[in-house]
Structures are given as C-alpha cells and as structure tokens.
Amino acid sequence: MARYTGIIARYREWLPIADDARIVTLGEGDTPLIRLDRLTKTTGRDVTIYVKFEGLNPTGSFKDRGMCFAVTKAVEAGSQALICASTGNTSASAAAYAARAGLAAFVLIPEGKIALGKLSQAMIHGAVVVQIQGNFDAGMKLVKEIAATTPVTLVNSVNPYRLQGQKTAAFEVVDALGFAPNYHYLPVGNAGNITAHWFGYQDYARQGRCAMPKLVGFQAAGAAPFVSGKMVDDPETIATAIRIGHPQSWSLAQSAKEATGGWFGAIDDAEILVTQKLLAREEGIFCEPASAVSVAGALHDLRAGRIEDGATVVCTVTGHGLKDPDVAIRQGGPTELLTVTPTLSAVRAIILDRTG
Ligand code: AN7
C-alpha cells in the first residue's frame, strides 16, 4: 500500500485543485471510526454508535483538513501571510500549516479564554499571537476587515477552501462503513464543519455512493444561537472551542439541517463534562469538552426516543483532550491524585484498598 499523504492526495478528484499544485500537507485525515460498544450498551437501545475521532489529526483537531486545503490554495495564489480569529484550534492548525508552507501567520484569540494546549501550539509554530480583550466574534469581525484591506489570506471557515477540505471527513465515513449513517452528530460553533459534512455527503450522494444522513448539530447551552434562533452576544461555556455567539455559516447550516431533516440541540456545561469523562473512562477516548457535545447530543436523543432502533449513528469528536489539560485535571478531582512515601507498604495499601 502506498504511503498515506493526506486528504488532497486521497480525494483529489473531489477537490478544486490544479494538477501541478504544490500541496501543503501534514498527513491530515484518515482518522479512525471507533464503535462505542460500552456506551451504546448503557442506552439499552438497539443502535450502533461510532465516533469519528478527528482529534487524531496532526494538530489534534478536524481543522487540519480544511487548513491543508486553504493553505495549499493560498500558496497557489502567491500569498505570503495568513490570518484568522480563533477559539484555539484554528489558530493551532493555521500556525502549523503556515510553518509547513513557509508563510507568516497572525492569529487573534480571546484573552484568557483559550485552552492551554492550543496556545502552546500557536506559539511553538511561530505564529504572531494577538490576544484581544474581547471574544471570538469580536476577533472575527476584525480579521474580516483586515483581510479585505491588507495582503493577508483569511483562513477562517468563511474561506470556501476550508469547507472543501473538511468535507473529506464525510467521504471517509462512507468509505469506512460502505454506506452513510442514518444520523451524523456534530458539535457546532461557527457551523463550518456541519456545512462541510453536508457538502461531502451531497457529493457522494449525487454519484449514488450513499443516501443523505440527517445532520444534527449540538451546541453548548450558553452559546446556542441555532437553538434559540438568534445570535448570542455574550456566549459563555466551559467548552471554549465553541464559545461562539455569531456563527459565520448561519444560513448554510440552517439549509444543511432542513435539507437533511436534521435538527439542533444544546447541552449544558455539567453534561458536557459528564460526557467527556464517560468517553474517557468507558471507551478510552480522550476528547476536549466541545467535542463531547456530539456524543452527549446523541445519547440525549437516544434516551428521548428520537432515534429509531436499528439506526447507525456517527458522532464527530472534533478535538483531542490534550488540548485542554486544565479541564481534564479538574475533572479528576483532588481525591484521585494520591501522594505517598516511596515504600512498598504505602503503595500496596492503595492497591488493596481499591481492589478489595
Ligand atoms: C474542538 O478554532 O471556531 O462549527 O476558532 O475547535 O465548524 O465552528 C473551533 C471550532 C467544534 C466547532 N469542536 O466547529 C476555532 C473554532 C472543536 C472546535 C468546533 C470547534 P465549527
């Protein structure tokens, strides 16, 4: 088998790219589709649930698919610099792909509201990190204006190439299963990813490769404009990745929902944390808080009887848990980190206590 070299090589015929283009790749994509055996059993329902673990991309989130394509197209256009606003993952991915391409990267992040792992990524890859005293939505407004008047390429998901790259995740699901799931759950912030999945499934459906799944988007309760039907000015959630009140792909995501017969829902912070821990402890899947929202949504809808027996459900888990070590450590609680003298008796006492 040939060496895997990323989403453009794998899905070139489905992407608008010239034959002689210089491809900027870190081997993104080809992420595992993991069946949730233990968690599915707890629902008592006859369904099959898979996680598409996008946290296993090169920078630890699904953004790498879109960034690979957007940066490849930026290089093709002769761009020298990238810019984005970000809740963290986009900045990490932009910084890495910019480094790979030899471009400058400028990233605007909300001060104090980005997970530690993401900040470390943007910094080590050499991006110019600008913290703004405002939220993601304020940063987004700024970078759009700057990109319109300055020679920098905007690589947020309003850049259409981002969604083209990200649609390859839907292709992989169908290629892995041999069919499309009945339901595909995604965490929603700007709604770029749910839109990209709609594009991907549409591409395959048009060629008769699959039927359309219902696309279901879940948000954090404190940042859920798609559920309330109106923009949120002060979004707040522990899932900082999706702390977004003014989604950029508003109407496209509404269309994705309506065209596929899907819906939107919300999960509060307490349930987000419970689900993050469940995935880690019952299935060995460590995701960041925002990513647990898709699985929480599916479990919620299963309990509510909204999904029929026999259904196949895919939940996209968008980012790796190592992105946000602070939340993970707080999830453990003080009683789970033990300190003892380095003696046989002390260690043995703990083990006997916990296995007895
Ligand atoms: C882990 O990095 O918007 O609905 O600036 O990092 O396509 O916006 C991140 C979004 C879900 C939501 N899960 O995806 C950013 C940013 C994780 C994320 C989303 C994000 P979209």
Coordinates of C-alpha atoms and ligand atoms in Angstrom, one line a residue:
M1 CA 0.0 0.0 0.0
A2 CA 1.2 3.5 -0.8
R3 CA 2.3 5.8 1.9
Y4 CA -0.7 7.9 3.1
T5 CA -0.1 11.6 2.2
G6 CA -3.2 13.5 3.3
I7 CA -6.7 14.4 2.2
I8 CA -5.8 16.1 -1.1
A9 CA -3.9 13.1 -2.5
R10 CA -6.6 10.8 -1.2
Y11 CA -9.6 12.8 -2.5
R12 CA -8.1 14.9 -5.3
E13 CA -10.9 14.3 -7.8
W14 CA -13.5 15.8 -5.4
L15 CA -11.5 19.0 -4.8
P16 CA -10.9 22.0 -7.0
I17 CA -7.1 21.7 -7.4
A18 CA -4.7 22.1 -10.3
D19 CA -2.6 19.0 -11.4
D20 CA 0.7 20.8 -10.7
A21 CA -0.3 22.5 -7.4
R22 CA 2.2 22.4 -4.6
I23 CA 0.4 20.5 -1.8
V24 CA 0.9 21.6 1.8
T25 CA 0.1 18.6 3.9
L26 CA 0.9 17.1 7.3
G27 CA -0.8 13.8 6.6
E28 CA -4.2 15.0 7.9
G29 CA -7.3 12.9 7.6
D30 CA -7.6 9.1 7.6
T31 CA -8.9 9.2 11.2
P32 CA -10.4 6.2 12.9
L33 CA -14.1 5.4 13.1
I34 CA -14.4 3.8 16.6
R35 CA -17.5 1.8 17.6
L36 CA -18.8 2.7 21.0
D37 CA -19.6 -0.7 22.5
R38 CA -19.8 0.0 26.2
L39 CA -21.6 3.4 26.0
T40 CA -24.1 2.1 23.5
K41 CA -25.0 -0.8 25.8
T42 CA -25.9 1.7 28.5
T43 CA -28.6 3.2 26.3
G44 CA -30.4 -0.2 26.2
R45 CA -31.2 0.6 22.6
D46 CA -30.5 -1.5 19.5
V47 CA -28.4 1.1 17.7
T48 CA -24.8 1.3 16.5
I49 CA -22.8 4.4 17.5
Y50 CA -19.5 5.3 16.1
V51 CA -17.1 8.1 17.0
K52 CA -15.2 9.7 14.1
F53 CA -12.1 10.7 16.1
E54 CA -10.9 13.9 14.5
G55 CA -8.7 14.6 17.5
L56 CA -6.2 12.3 15.8
N57 CA -5.3 14.8 13.1
P58 CA -1.8 16.3 13.0
T59 CA -2.5 19.3 15.3
G60 CA -5.2 17.4 17.2
S61 CA -8.4 18.7 15.6
F62 CA -10.6 18.5 12.5
K63 CA -9.4 21.9 11.4
D64 CA -6.3 20.3 9.7
R65 CA -8.4 19.0 6.8
G66 CA -9.7 22.5 5.9
M67 CA -6.4 24.2 6.7
C68 CA -4.5 21.8 4.4
F69 CA -6.7 22.8 1.5
A70 CA -6.9 26.5 2.4
V71 CA -3.1 26.9 2.8
T72 CA -2.5 24.9 -0.4
K73 CA -4.7 27.3 -2.3
A74 CA -3.1 30.3 -0.5
V75 CA 0.3 29.2 -1.7
E76 CA -1.1 28.7 -5.2
A77 CA -2.4 32.3 -5.2
G78 CA 1.1 33.5 -4.1
S79 CA 0.0 34.6 -0.6
Q80 CA 2.7 35.4 2.0
A81 CA 0.7 35.5 5.2
L82 CA -2.3 34.0 6.8
I83 CA -4.7 35.5 9.4
C84 CA -7.5 34.1 11.5
A85 CA -9.5 34.7 14.6
S86 CA -9.8 31.6 16.7
T87 CA -11.1 30.0 19.9
G88 CA -7.9 28.0 19.7
N89 CA -7.9 25.1 17.2
T90 CA -8.0 27.1 14.1
S91 CA -5.0 29.1 15.3
A92 CA -3.1 25.9 16.1
S93 CA -3.8 24.5 12.7
A94 CA -3.1 27.7 10.9
A95 CA 0.2 28.1 12.7
A96 CA 1.3 24.6 11.8
Y97 CA 0.4 24.7 8.2
A98 CA 1.9 28.2 7.8
A99 CA 5.1 26.9 9.2
R100 CA 5.0 24.0 6.8
A101 CA 4.4 26.3 3.8
G102 CA 6.9 29.0 4.9
L103 CA 4.2 31.6 5.4
A104 CA 3.7 34.1 8.2
A105 CA 0.6 33.5 10.5
F106 CA -1.3 36.1 12.5
V107 CA -3.8 34.7 15.0
L108 CA -6.3 36.7 17.1
I109 CA -7.5 34.9 20.2
P110 CA -9.8 35.9 23.1
E111 CA -7.6 36.7 26.1
G112 CA -7.8 34.1 28.8
K113 CA -10.4 32.0 27.0
I114 CA -8.3 29.6 25.0
A115 CA -7.2 26.2 26.2
L116 CA -3.5 25.9 27.2
G117 CA -2.6 23.2 24.6
K118 CA -3.9 25.3 21.7
L119 CA -2.0 28.4 22.9
S120 CA 1.2 26.3 23.2
Q121 CA 0.7 25.1 19.6
A122 CA 0.3 28.6 18.1
M123 CA 3.3 29.8 20.0
I124 CA 5.7 26.9 19.2
H125 CA 4.9 27.1 15.5
G126 CA 5.9 30.7 15.4
A127 CA 2.6 32.4 14.8
V128 CA 2.2 36.0 15.8
V129 CA -0.3 35.6 18.7
V130 CA -2.5 38.6 19.4
Q131 CA -4.8 38.3 22.4
I132 CA -7.8 40.6 22.1
Q133 CA -9.8 41.8 25.1
G134 CA -13.0 40.5 23.6
N135 CA -14.5 37.3 22.4
F136 CA -14.1 35.2 19.2
D137 CA -17.0 37.1 17.5
A138 CA -15.2 40.4 18.0
G139 CA -12.0 38.9 16.6
M140 CA -13.8 37.5 13.6
K141 CA -15.2 40.9 12.8
L142 CA -11.7 42.4 12.9
V143 CA -9.9 39.8 10.8
K144 CA -12.6 40.0 8.1
E145 CA -12.0 43.8 7.8
I146 CA -8.2 43.4 7.9
A147 CA -8.2 40.7 5.2
A148 CA -10.3 42.9 3.0
T149 CA -7.8 45.8 3.1
T150 CA -4.4 44.1 3.7
P151 CA -2.5 41.4 1.7
V152 CA -3.2 38.5 4.1
T153 CA -5.2 35.4 3.4
L154 CA -8.1 34.8 5.8
V155 CA -8.2 31.2 6.8
N156 CA -11.3 31.1 9.0
S157 CA -14.1 28.9 7.6
V158 CA -15.6 31.8 5.6
N159 CA -12.7 30.9 3.3
P160 CA -14.5 28.4 1.0
Y161 CA -11.5 26.2 0.6
R162 CA -11.7 25.4 4.3
L163 CA -15.1 23.7 3.9
Q164 CA -13.9 21.9 0.7
G165 CA -11.1 20.3 2.7
Q166 CA -13.3 19.5 5.7
K167 CA -15.9 17.7 3.5
T168 CA -13.4 14.8 3.2
A169 CA -14.4 13.7 6.7
A170 CA -17.8 12.7 5.3
F171 CA -16.2 10.8 2.4
E172 CA -14.1 8.8 5.0
V173 CA -17.2 7.8 7.0
V174 CA -18.9 6.5 3.9
D175 CA -15.7 4.8 2.6
A176 CA -15.3 3.1 6.0
L177 CA -18.9 1.9 6.5
G178 CA -19.8 1.3 2.9
F179 CA -22.8 3.5 3.5
A180 CA -23.8 6.7 5.2
P181 CA -25.1 6.6 8.7
N182 CA -28.7 7.5 9.4
Y183 CA -27.6 10.3 11.7
H184 CA -24.4 12.3 11.9
Y185 CA -24.0 14.4 15.1
L186 CA -21.5 17.3 15.2
P187 CA -20.6 20.0 17.8
V188 CA -21.5 23.4 16.3
G189 CA -19.7 26.7 16.8
N190 CA -19.3 28.7 13.6
A191 CA -21.2 25.8 11.8
G192 CA -18.5 25.4 9.2
N193 CA -18.0 21.7 9.9
I194 CA -21.6 20.7 9.7
T195 CA -21.9 22.6 6.4
A196 CA -18.7 20.9 5.1
H197 CA -20.2 17.5 6.0
W198 CA -23.4 18.4 4.1
F199 CA -21.2 19.2 1.1
G200 CA -19.3 15.9 1.4
Y201 CA -22.4 13.7 1.7
Q202 CA -24.0 15.6 -1.1
D203 CA -21.0 15.0 -3.4
Y204 CA -21.2 11.2 -2.7
A205 CA -25.0 11.1 -2.8
R206 CA -25.1 12.7 -6.2
Q207 CA -22.9 9.9 -7.5
G208 CA -25.1 7.3 -5.9
R209 CA -22.4 6.3 -3.3
C210 CA -24.7 6.9 -0.3
A211 CA -28.0 8.2 1.0
M212 CA -28.1 11.5 2.9
P213 CA -27.8 11.2 6.7
K214 CA -29.8 13.5 8.9
L215 CA -27.3 16.1 10.1
V216 CA -27.7 17.0 13.7
G217 CA -25.8 19.9 15.3
F218 CA -25.3 20.4 19.1
Q219 CA -24.1 23.5 20.8
A220 CA -23.2 24.4 24.4
A221 CA -26.3 25.7 26.2
G222 CA -24.6 29.1 26.9
A223 CA -23.7 29.6 23.3
A224 CA -26.6 28.1 21.3
P225 CA -27.8 30.6 18.7
F226 CA -29.1 27.8 16.4
V227 CA -31.3 26.6 19.2
S228 CA -32.7 30.0 20.2
G229 CA -32.9 31.1 16.6
K230 CA -31.0 34.3 17.2
M231 CA -27.4 35.4 17.7
V232 CA -26.0 35.4 21.2
D233 CA -23.9 38.5 22.2
D234 CA -22.3 37.1 25.4
P235 CA -21.7 33.4 24.8
E236 CA -20.3 31.5 27.8
T237 CA -19.3 27.8 28.2
I238 CA -16.6 25.7 29.6
A239 CA -16.2 24.3 26.1
T240 CA -14.2 27.3 25.0
A241 CA -13.8 25.9 21.4
I242 CA -17.5 26.6 20.8
R243 CA -17.8 29.8 22.8
I244 CA -19.3 31.5 19.7
G245 CA -22.4 33.6 19.6
H246 CA -22.4 34.8 16.0
P247 CA -21.8 31.8 13.7
Q248 CA -20.3 32.6 10.3
S249 CA -22.1 29.8 8.4
W250 CA -25.5 30.6 9.8
S251 CA -27.7 30.1 6.7
L252 CA -25.7 27.3 5.2
A253 CA -26.1 25.3 8.4
Q254 CA -29.8 26.1 8.5
S255 CA -30.0 24.7 5.0
A256 CA -28.0 21.6 5.9
K257 CA -30.4 20.9 8.8
E258 CA -33.6 21.5 6.7
A259 CA -32.4 19.7 3.6
T260 CA -31.5 16.5 5.5
G261 CA -34.3 16.5 8.1
G262 CA -31.9 17.1 10.9
W263 CA -32.1 19.4 14.0
F264 CA -30.2 21.4 16.5
G265 CA -29.9 20.9 20.2
A266 CA -28.0 22.1 23.3
I267 CA -26.1 20.5 26.1
D268 CA -25.3 22.3 29.4
D269 CA -21.8 22.5 30.8
A270 CA -22.4 19.9 33.5
E271 CA -23.5 17.3 31.0
I272 CA -20.6 18.2 28.6
L273 CA -18.2 17.4 31.4
V274 CA -20.0 14.2 32.4
T275 CA -19.9 13.0 28.8
Q276 CA -16.2 13.9 28.4
K277 CA -15.4 11.8 31.4
L278 CA -17.7 8.9 30.2
L279 CA -15.9 8.8 26.9
A280 CA -12.5 8.8 28.6
R281 CA -13.4 6.2 31.2
E282 CA -15.8 3.8 29.4
E283 CA -14.3 3.9 25.9
G284 CA -10.7 5.2 26.2
I285 CA -11.4 8.2 24.1
F286 CA -10.0 11.5 25.4
C287 CA -11.6 14.5 23.8
E288 CA -11.8 18.1 24.6
P289 CA -15.0 19.4 26.2
A290 CA -16.5 20.9 23.0
S291 CA -16.1 17.6 21.2
A292 CA -18.1 15.7 23.8
V293 CA -21.1 17.7 22.8
S294 CA -21.9 15.5 19.7
V295 CA -21.9 12.3 21.8
A296 CA -23.9 14.0 24.6
G297 CA -26.4 15.0 22.0
A298 CA -26.7 11.5 20.5
L299 CA -27.1 9.9 24.0
H300 CA -29.7 12.6 24.8
D301 CA -31.7 11.9 21.7
L302 CA -31.5 8.1 22.1
R303 CA -32.9 8.4 25.6
A304 CA -35.6 10.7 24.3
G305 CA -36.6 8.2 21.7
R306 CA -35.8 10.4 18.8
I307 CA -33.6 7.8 17.1
E308 CA -35.2 4.5 15.9
D309 CA -33.9 1.0 16.7
G310 CA -31.6 -0.3 14.0
A311 CA -30.1 3.1 13.3
T312 CA -26.4 3.8 12.7
V313 CA -25.2 7.0 14.3
V314 CA -21.9 8.7 13.8
C315 CA -20.7 11.4 16.2
T316 CA -17.8 13.6 15.2
V317 CA -15.3 14.1 18.1
T318 CA -13.6 17.2 16.9
G319 CA -10.6 17.7 19.1
H320 CA -8.1 15.8 21.3
G321 CA -8.4 16.0 25.1
L322 CA -4.8 17.1 25.5
K323 CA -5.8 20.4 24.0
D324 CA -7.3 21.4 27.4
P325 CA -5.3 19.7 30.2
D326 CA -6.7 22.2 32.8
V327 CA -10.3 20.9 32.4
A328 CA -9.1 17.3 32.3
I329 CA -7.2 17.6 35.6
R330 CA -10.1 19.4 37.3
Q331 CA -12.3 16.6 36.1
G332 CA -10.2 14.2 38.2
G333 CA -10.8 15.9 41.5
P334 CA -8.4 16.2 44.4
T335 CA -9.1 12.7 45.8
E336 CA -7.8 11.0 42.6
L337 CA -4.3 12.3 42.8
L338 CA -2.6 10.4 45.6
T339 CA 0.8 11.2 47.1
V340 CA 2.6 8.7 49.2
T341 CA 6.1 7.9 50.6
P342 CA 8.0 5.6 48.1
T343 CA 7.5 2.5 50.1
L344 CA 6.1 -0.9 49.3
S345 CA 3.6 -0.8 52.1
A346 CA 2.1 2.6 51.1
V347 CA 1.6 1.6 47.5
R348 CA 0.3 -1.8 48.4
A349 CA -2.2 -0.3 50.8
I350 CA -3.7 1.8 48.0
I351 CA -4.0 -1.1 45.6
L352 CA -5.5 -3.4 48.3
D353 CA -7.9 -0.6 49.2
R354 CA -9.1 -0.2 45.6
T355 CA -9.3 -3.9 44.6
G356 CA -10.7 -5.3 47.9
Ligands
AN7_1 C1 -13.0 21.2 19.1 O1 -10.8 27.2 16.4 O2 -14.0 28.0 15.7 O3 -19.0 24.6 13.9 O4 -11.6 29.1 16.0 O5 -12.4 23.7 17.9 O6 -17.1 24.3 12.3 O7 -17.0 26.2 14.0 C2 -13.3 26.0 16.6 C3 -14.4 25.3 16.5 C4 -16.1 22.1 17.3 C5 -16.9 24.0 16.0 N1 -15.2 21.4 18.1 O8 -16.8 23.8 14.7 C6 -11.7 27.9 16.2 C7 -13.1 27.3 16.1 C8 -14.0 22.0 18.3 C9 -13.6 23.2 17.7 C10 -15.9 23.3 16.8 C11 -14.6 23.9 17.0 P1 -17.5 24.8 13.7

